[in-house]
PDB file of C-alpha atoms in Angstrom:
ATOM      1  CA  UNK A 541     117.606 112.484  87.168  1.00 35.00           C
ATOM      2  CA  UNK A 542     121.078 113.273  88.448  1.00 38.00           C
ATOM      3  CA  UNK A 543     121.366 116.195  90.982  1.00 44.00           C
ATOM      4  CA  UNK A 544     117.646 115.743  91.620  1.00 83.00           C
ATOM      5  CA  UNK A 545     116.388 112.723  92.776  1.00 92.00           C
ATOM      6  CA  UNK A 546     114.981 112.302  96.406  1.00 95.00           C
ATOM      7  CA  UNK A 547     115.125 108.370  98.269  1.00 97.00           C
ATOM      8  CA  UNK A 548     112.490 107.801 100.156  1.00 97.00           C
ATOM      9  CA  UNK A 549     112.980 104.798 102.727  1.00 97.00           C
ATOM     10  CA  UNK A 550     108.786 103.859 102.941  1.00 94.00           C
ATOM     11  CA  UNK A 551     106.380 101.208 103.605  1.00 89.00           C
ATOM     12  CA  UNK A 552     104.199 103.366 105.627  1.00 91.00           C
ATOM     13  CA  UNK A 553     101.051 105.275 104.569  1.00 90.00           C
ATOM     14  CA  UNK A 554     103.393 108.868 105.309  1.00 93.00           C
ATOM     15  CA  UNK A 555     105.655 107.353 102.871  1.00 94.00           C
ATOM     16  CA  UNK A 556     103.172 107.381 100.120  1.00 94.00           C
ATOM     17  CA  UNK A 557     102.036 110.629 100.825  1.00 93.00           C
ATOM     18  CA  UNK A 558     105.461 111.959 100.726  1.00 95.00           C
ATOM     19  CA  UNK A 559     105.867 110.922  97.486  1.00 94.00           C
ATOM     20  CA  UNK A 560     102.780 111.589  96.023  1.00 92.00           C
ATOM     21  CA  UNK A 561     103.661 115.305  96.988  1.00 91.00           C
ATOM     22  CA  UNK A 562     106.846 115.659  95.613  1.00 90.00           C
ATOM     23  CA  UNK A 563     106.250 113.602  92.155  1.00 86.00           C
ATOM     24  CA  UNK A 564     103.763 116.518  91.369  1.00 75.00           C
ATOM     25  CA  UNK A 565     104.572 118.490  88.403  1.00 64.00           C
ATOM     26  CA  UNK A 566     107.700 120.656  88.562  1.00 61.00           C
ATOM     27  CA  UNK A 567     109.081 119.250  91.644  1.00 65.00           C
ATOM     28  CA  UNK A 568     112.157 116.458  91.844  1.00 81.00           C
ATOM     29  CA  UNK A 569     112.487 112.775  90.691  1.00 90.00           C
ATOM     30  CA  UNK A 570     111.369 110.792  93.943  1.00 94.00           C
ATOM     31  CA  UNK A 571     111.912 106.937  94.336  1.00 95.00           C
ATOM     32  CA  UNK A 572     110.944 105.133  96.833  1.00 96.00           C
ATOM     33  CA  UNK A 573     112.919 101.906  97.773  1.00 95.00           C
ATOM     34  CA  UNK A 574     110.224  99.099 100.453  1.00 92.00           C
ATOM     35  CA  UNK A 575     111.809  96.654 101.706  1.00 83.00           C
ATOM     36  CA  UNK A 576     109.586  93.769  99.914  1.00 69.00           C
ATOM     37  CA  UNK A 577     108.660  91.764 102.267  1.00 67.00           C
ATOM     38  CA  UNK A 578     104.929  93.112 101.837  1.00 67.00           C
ATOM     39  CA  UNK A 579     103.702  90.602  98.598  1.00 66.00           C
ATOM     40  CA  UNK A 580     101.473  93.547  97.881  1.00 69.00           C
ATOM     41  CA  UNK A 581     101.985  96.668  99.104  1.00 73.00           C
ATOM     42  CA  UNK A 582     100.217 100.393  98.412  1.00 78.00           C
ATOM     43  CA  UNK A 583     102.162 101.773  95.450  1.00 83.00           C
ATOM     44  CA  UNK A 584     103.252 105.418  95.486  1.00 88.00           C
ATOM     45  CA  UNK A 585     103.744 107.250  92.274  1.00 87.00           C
ATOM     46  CA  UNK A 586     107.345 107.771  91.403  1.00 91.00           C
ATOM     47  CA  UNK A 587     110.035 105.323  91.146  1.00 93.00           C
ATOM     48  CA  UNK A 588     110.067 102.009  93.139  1.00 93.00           C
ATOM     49  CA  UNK A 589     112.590  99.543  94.071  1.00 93.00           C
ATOM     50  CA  UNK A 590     111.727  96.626  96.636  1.00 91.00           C
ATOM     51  CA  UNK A 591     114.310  94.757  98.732  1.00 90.00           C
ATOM     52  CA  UNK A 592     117.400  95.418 100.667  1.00 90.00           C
ATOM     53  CA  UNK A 593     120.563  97.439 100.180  1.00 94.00           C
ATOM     54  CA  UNK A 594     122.902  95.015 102.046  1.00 93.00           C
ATOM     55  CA  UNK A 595     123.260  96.718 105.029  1.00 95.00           C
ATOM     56  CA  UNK A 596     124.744 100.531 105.356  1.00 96.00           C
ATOM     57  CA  UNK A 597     127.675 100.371 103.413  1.00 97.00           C
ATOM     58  CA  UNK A 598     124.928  98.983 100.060  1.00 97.00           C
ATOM     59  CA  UNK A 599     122.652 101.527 100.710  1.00 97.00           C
ATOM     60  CA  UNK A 600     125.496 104.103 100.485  1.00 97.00           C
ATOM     61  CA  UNK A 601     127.038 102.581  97.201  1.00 97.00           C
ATOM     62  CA  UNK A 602     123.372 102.521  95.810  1.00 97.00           C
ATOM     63  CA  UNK A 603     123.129 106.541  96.717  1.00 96.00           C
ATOM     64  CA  UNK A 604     126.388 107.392  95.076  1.00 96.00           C
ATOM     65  CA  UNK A 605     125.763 105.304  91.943  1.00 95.00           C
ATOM     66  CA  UNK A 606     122.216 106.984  91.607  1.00 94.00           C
ATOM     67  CA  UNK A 607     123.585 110.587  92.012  1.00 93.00           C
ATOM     68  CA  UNK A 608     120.830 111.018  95.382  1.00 94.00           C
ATOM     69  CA  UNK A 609     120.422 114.622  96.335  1.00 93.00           C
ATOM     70  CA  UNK A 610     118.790 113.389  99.420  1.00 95.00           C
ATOM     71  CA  UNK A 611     117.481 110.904 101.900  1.00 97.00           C
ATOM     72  CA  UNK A 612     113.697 110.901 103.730  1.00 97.00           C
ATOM     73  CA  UNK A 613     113.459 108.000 106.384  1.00 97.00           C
ATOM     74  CA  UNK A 614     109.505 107.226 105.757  1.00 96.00           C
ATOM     75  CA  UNK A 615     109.447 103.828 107.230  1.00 94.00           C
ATOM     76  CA  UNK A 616     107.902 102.281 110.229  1.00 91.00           C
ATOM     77  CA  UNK A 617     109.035 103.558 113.787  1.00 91.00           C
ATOM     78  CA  UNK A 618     109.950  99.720 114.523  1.00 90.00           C
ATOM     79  CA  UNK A 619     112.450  99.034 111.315  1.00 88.00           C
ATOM     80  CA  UNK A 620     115.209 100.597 113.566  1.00 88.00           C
ATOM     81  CA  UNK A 621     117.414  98.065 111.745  1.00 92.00           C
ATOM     82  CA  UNK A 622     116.892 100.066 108.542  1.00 93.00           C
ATOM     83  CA  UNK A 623     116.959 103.720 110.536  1.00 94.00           C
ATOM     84  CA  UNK A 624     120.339 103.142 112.035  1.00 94.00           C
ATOM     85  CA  UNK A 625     121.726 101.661 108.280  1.00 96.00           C
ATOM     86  CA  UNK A 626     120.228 105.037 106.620  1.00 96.00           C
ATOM     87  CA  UNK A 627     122.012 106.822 109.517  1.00 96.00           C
ATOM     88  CA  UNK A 628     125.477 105.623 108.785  1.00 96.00           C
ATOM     89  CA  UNK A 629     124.899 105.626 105.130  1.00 97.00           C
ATOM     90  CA  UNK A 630     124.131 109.145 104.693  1.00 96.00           C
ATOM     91  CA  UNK A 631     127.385 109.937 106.563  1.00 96.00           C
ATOM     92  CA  UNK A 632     129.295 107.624 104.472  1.00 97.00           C
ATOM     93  CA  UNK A 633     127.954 109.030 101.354  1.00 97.00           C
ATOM     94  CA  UNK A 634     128.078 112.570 102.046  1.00 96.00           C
ATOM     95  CA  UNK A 635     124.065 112.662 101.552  1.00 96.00           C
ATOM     96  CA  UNK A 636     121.338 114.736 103.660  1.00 96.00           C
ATOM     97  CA  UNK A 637     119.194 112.684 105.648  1.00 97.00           C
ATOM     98  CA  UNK A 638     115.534 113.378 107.563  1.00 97.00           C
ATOM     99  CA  UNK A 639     113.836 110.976 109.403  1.00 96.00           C
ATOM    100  CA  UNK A 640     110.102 111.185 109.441  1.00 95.00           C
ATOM    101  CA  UNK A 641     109.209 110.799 113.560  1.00 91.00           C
ATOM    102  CA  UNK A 642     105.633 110.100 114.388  1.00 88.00           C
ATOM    103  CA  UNK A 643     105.086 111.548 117.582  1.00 90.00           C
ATOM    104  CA  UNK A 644     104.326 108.623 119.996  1.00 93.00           C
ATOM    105  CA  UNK A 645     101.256 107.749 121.815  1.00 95.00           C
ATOM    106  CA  UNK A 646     100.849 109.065 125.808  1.00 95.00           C
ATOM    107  CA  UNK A 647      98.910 107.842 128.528  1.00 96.00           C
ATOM    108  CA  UNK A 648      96.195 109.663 129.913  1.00 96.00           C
ATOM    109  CA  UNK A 649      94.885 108.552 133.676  1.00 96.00           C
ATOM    110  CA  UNK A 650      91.637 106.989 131.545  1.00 97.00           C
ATOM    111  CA  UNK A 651      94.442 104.291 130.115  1.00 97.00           C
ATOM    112  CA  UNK A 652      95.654 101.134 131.756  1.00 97.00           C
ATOM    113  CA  UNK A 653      98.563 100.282 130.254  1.00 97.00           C
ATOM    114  CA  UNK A 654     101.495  97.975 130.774  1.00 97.00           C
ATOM    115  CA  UNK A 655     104.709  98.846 128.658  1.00 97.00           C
ATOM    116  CA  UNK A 656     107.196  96.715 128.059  1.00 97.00           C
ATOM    117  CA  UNK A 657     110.257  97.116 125.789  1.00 94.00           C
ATOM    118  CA  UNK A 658     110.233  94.663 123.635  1.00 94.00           C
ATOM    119  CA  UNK A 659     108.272  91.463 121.662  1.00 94.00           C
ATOM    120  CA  UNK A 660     109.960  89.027 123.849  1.00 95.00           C
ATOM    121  CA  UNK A 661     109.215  91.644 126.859  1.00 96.00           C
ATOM    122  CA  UNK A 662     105.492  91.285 126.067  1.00 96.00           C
ATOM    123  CA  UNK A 663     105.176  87.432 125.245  1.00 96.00           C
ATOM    124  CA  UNK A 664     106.629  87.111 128.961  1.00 96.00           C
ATOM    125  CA  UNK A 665     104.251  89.509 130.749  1.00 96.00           C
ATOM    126  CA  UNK A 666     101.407  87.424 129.093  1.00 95.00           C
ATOM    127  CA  UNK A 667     102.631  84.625 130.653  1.00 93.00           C
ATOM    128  CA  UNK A 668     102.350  85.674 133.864  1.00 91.00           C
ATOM    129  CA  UNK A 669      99.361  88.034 133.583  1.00 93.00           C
ATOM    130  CA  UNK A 670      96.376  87.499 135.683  1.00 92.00           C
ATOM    131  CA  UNK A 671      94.121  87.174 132.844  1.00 94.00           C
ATOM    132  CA  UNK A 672      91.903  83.793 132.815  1.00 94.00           C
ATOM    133  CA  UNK A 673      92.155  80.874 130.966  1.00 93.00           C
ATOM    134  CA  UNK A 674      91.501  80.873 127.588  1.00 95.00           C
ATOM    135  CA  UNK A 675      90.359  85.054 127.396  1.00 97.00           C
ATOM    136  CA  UNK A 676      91.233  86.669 123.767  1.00 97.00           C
ATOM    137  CA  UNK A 677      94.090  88.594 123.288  1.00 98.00           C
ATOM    138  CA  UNK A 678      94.269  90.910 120.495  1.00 98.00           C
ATOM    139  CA  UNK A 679      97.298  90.840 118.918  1.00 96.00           C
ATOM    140  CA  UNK A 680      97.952  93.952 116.094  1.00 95.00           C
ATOM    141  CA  UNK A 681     102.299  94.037 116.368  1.00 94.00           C
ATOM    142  CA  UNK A 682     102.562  93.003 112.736  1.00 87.00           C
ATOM    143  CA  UNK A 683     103.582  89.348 111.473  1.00 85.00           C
ATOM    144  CA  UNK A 684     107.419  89.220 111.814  1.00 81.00           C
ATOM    145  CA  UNK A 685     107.867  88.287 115.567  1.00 87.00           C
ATOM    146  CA  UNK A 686     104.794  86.332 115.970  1.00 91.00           C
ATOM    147  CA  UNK A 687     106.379  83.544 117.180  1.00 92.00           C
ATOM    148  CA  UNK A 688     107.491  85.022 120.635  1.00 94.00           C
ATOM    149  CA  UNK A 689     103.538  84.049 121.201  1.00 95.00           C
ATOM    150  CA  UNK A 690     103.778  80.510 120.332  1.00 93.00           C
ATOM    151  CA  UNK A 691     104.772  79.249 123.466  1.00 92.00           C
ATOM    152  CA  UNK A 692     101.306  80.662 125.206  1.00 93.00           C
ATOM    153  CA  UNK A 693      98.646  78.194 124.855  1.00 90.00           C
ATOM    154  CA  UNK A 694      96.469  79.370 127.114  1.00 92.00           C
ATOM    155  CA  UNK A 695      94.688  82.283 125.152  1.00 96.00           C
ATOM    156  CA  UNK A 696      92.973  82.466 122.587  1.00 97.00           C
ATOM    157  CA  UNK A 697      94.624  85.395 119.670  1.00 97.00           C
ATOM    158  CA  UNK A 698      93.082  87.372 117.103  1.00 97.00           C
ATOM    159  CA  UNK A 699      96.035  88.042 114.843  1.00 96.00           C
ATOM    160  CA  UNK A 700      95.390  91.338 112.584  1.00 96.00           C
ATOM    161  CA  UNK A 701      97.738  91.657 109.855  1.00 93.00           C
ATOM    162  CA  UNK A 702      98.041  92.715 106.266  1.00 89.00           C
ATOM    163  CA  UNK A 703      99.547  89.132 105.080  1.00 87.00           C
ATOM    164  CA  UNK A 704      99.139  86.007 106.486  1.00 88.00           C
ATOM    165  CA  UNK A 705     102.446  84.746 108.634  1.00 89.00           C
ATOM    166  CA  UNK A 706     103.758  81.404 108.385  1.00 89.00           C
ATOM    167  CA  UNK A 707     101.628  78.956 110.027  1.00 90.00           C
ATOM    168  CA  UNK A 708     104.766  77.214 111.866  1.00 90.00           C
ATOM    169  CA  UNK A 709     105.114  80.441 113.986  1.00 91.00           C
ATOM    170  CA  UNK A 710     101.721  80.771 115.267  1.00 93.00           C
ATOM    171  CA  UNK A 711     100.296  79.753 118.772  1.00 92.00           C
ATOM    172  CA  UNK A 712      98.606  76.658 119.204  1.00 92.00           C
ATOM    173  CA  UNK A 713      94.740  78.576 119.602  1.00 94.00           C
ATOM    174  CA  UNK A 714      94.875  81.726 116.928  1.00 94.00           C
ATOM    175  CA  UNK A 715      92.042  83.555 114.853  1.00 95.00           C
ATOM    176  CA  UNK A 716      93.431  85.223 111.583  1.00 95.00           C
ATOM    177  CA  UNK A 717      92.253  89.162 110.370  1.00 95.00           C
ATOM    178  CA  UNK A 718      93.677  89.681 107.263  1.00 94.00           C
ATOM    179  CA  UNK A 719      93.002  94.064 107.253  1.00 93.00           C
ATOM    180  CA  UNK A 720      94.184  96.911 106.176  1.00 88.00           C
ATOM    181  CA  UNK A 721      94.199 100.470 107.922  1.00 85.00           C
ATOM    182  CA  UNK A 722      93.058 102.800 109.069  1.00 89.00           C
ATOM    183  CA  UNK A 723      90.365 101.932 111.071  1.00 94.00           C
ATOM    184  CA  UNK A 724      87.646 103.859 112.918  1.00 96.00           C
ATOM    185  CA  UNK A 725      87.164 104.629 116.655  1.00 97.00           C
ATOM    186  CA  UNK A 726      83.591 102.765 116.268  1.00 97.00           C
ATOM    187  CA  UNK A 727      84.611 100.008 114.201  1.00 97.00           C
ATOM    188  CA  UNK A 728      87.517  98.951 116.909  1.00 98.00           C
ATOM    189  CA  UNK A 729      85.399  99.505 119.754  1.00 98.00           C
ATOM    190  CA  UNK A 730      82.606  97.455 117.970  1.00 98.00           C
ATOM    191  CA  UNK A 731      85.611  94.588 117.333  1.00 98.00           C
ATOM    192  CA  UNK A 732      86.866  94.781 120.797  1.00 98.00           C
ATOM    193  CA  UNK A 733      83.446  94.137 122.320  1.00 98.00           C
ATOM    194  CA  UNK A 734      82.199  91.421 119.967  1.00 97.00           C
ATOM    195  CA  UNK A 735      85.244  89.108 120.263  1.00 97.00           C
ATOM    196  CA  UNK A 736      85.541  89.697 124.111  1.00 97.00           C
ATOM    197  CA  UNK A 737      88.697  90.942 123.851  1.00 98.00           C
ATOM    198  CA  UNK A 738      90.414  90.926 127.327  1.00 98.00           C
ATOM    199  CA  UNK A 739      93.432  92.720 126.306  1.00 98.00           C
ATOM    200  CA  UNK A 740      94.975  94.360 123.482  1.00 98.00           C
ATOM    201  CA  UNK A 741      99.106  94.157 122.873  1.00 98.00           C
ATOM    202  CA  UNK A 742     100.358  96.454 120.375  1.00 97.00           C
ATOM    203  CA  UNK A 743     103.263  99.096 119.429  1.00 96.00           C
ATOM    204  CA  UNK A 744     103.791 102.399 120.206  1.00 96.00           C
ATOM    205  CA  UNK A 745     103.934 103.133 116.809  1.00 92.00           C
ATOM    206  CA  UNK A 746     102.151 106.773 117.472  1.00 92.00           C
ATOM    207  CA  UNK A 747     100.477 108.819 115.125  1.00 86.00           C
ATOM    208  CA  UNK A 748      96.892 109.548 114.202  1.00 86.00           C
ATOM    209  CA  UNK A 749      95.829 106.384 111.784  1.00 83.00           C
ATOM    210  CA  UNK A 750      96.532 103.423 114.264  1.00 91.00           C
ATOM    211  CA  UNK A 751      95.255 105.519 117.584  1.00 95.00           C
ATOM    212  CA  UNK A 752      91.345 103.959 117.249  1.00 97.00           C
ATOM    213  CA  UNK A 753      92.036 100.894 119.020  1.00 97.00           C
ATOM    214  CA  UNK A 754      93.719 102.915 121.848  1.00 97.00           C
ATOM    215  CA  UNK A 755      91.021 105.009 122.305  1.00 98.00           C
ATOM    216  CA  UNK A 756      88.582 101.958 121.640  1.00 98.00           C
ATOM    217  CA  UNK A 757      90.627 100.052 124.570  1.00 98.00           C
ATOM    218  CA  UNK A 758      90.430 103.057 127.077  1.00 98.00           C
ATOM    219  CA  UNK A 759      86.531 103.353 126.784  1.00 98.00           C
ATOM    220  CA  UNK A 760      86.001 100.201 127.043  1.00 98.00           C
ATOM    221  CA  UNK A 761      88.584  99.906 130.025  1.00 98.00           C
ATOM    222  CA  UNK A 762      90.559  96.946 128.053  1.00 98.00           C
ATOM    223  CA  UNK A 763      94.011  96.870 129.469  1.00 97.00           C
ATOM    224  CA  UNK A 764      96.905  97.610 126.849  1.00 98.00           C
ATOM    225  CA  UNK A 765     100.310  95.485 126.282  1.00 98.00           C
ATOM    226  CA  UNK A 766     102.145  98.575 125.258  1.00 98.00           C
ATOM    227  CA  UNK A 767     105.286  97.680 123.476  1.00 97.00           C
ATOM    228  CA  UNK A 768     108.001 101.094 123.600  1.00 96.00           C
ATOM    229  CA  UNK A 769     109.624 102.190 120.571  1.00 91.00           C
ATOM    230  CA  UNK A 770     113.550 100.981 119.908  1.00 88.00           C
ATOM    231  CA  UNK A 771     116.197 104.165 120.056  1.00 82.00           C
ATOM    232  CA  UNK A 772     117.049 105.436 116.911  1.00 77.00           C
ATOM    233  CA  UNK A 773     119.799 107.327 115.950  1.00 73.00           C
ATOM    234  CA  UNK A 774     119.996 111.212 116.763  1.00 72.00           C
ATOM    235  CA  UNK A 775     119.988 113.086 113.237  1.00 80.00           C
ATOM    236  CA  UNK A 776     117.461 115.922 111.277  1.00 89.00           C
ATOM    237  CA  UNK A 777     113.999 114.618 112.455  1.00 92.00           C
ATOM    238  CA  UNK A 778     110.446 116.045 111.556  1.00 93.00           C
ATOM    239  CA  UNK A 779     106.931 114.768 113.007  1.00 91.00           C
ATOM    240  CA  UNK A 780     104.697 116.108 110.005  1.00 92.00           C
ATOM    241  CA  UNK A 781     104.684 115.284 106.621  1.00 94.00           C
ATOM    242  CA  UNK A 782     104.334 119.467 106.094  1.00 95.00           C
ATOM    243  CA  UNK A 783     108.020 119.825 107.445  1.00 95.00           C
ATOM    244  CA  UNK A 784     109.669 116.920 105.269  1.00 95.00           C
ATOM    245  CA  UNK A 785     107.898 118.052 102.266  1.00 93.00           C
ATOM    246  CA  UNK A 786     109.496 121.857 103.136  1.00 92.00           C
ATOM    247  CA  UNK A 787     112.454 120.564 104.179  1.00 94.00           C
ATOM    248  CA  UNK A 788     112.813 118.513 100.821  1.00 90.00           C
ATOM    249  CA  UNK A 789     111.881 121.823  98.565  1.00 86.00           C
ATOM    250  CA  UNK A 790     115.012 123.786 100.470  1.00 86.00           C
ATOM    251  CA  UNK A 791     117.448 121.099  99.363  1.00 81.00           C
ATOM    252  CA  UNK A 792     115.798 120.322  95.698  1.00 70.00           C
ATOM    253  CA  UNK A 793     113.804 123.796  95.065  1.00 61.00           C
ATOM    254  CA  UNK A 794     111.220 123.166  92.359  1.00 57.00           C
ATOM    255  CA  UNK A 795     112.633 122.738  88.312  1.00 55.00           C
ATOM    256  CA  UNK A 796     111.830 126.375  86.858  1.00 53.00           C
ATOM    257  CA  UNK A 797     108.499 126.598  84.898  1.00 52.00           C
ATOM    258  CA  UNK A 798     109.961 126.163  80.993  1.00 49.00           C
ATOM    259  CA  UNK A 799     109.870 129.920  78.747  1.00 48.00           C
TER     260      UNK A 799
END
């Protein structure tokens, strides 16, 4: 394993793919470390490890005791926390790093956004909005920093998430999807309509699987709580999973087909 073993940082659907593509026959050991706080989470084929490193100086401990020829930032365009600690930890430990971008979503003139820059930045807009009384408000920013909503009591919110969130952070009026992505164009649009959604707030998490409700929201001229990505630290980037994969097989060329 030593001299040839890849990290991948995942807990995205890229992340899986990535790994899937370089545990194929004659290419490296790949493991991919999530950061557990998904009770069950899509498994990718390789090695896995779940939970934390203990901030930068762990993680770069952990990739000198495993001998890691390299680093792939997979993870979620939101866990900057865990971007900037792969950042400093490569440095510290001497190891190459890429970070797998998604480009982000633009507006078109069909959109009607409102961006803000934050959770907190979006949970205060609501409060002011001129929306009526008691209209739904789709809510799809994942289940960590729900409660910056549960001040608002007066909208109803669909909550779409992968695993329930502690009831003690909710808002007083909420609806529960427990779902799993990708979802279709049609299927969004269909959702959107039938609860009466009156707006959608989400993350500019960008790439092609979440985009459905976008375009759902801009046909159906549903205004959209746009929440802007954090900074993350300059370093190697790449926006396809193509350019990892050959930017992977430059540092850890394929094992030689045995005589």
């Amino acid at each position: 394993m030593a001299g040839r073993l890849i990290l991948v940082l995942g807990g995205t659907g890229e992340a899986v793919e990535i790994a899937r593509h370089l545990h194929e026959p004659g290419q490296c050991t790949v493991m991919t470390s999530l950061a557990g706080v998904t009770e069950n989470p899509v498994r990718p084929p390789g090695l896995l490890r779940s939970g934390g490193f203990g901030g930068a100086r762990g993680l770069a401990d952990f990739l000198c005791a495993e001998g890691v020829t390299a680093m792939i930032d997979a993870t979620h365009p939101f866990a900057d926390r865990i971007s900037r600690n792969a950042a400093h930890a490569a440095d510290l430990a001497e190891v190459p790093l890429l970070r797998l971008t998604r480009r982000a979503w633009s507006r078109t003139d069909e959109d009607l956004w409102h961006e803000v820059d934050s959770i907190d930045g979006a949970a205060a807009w609501l409060r002011d909005a001129s929306l009526p009384d008691g209209a739904s408000i789709f809510l799809t920013v994942g289940r960590t920093r729900i409660d910056a909503f549960r001040a608002i009591g007066r909208f109803r919110f669909l909550l779409r998430v992968i695993e329930a969130p502690d009831p003690a952070v909710l808002p007083p009026d909420y609806e529960i999807m427990l779902a799993r992505g990708p979802f279709s164009e049609s299927s969004e649009r269909d959702l959107l309509r039938v609860r009466n959604i009156a707006c959608l707030v989400t993350r500019n998490s960008g790439g092609n699987s979440g985009y459905a409700k976008i375009a759902a929201a801009r046909s159906l001229a549903i205004p959209v709580l746009m929440i802007t990505r954090p900074q993350t630290p300059t370093g190697h980037e790449a926006e396809t999973i193509d350019d990892v994969l050959r930017w992977a097989e430059a540092l850890v060329p394929p094992r030689p087909a045995d005589p």
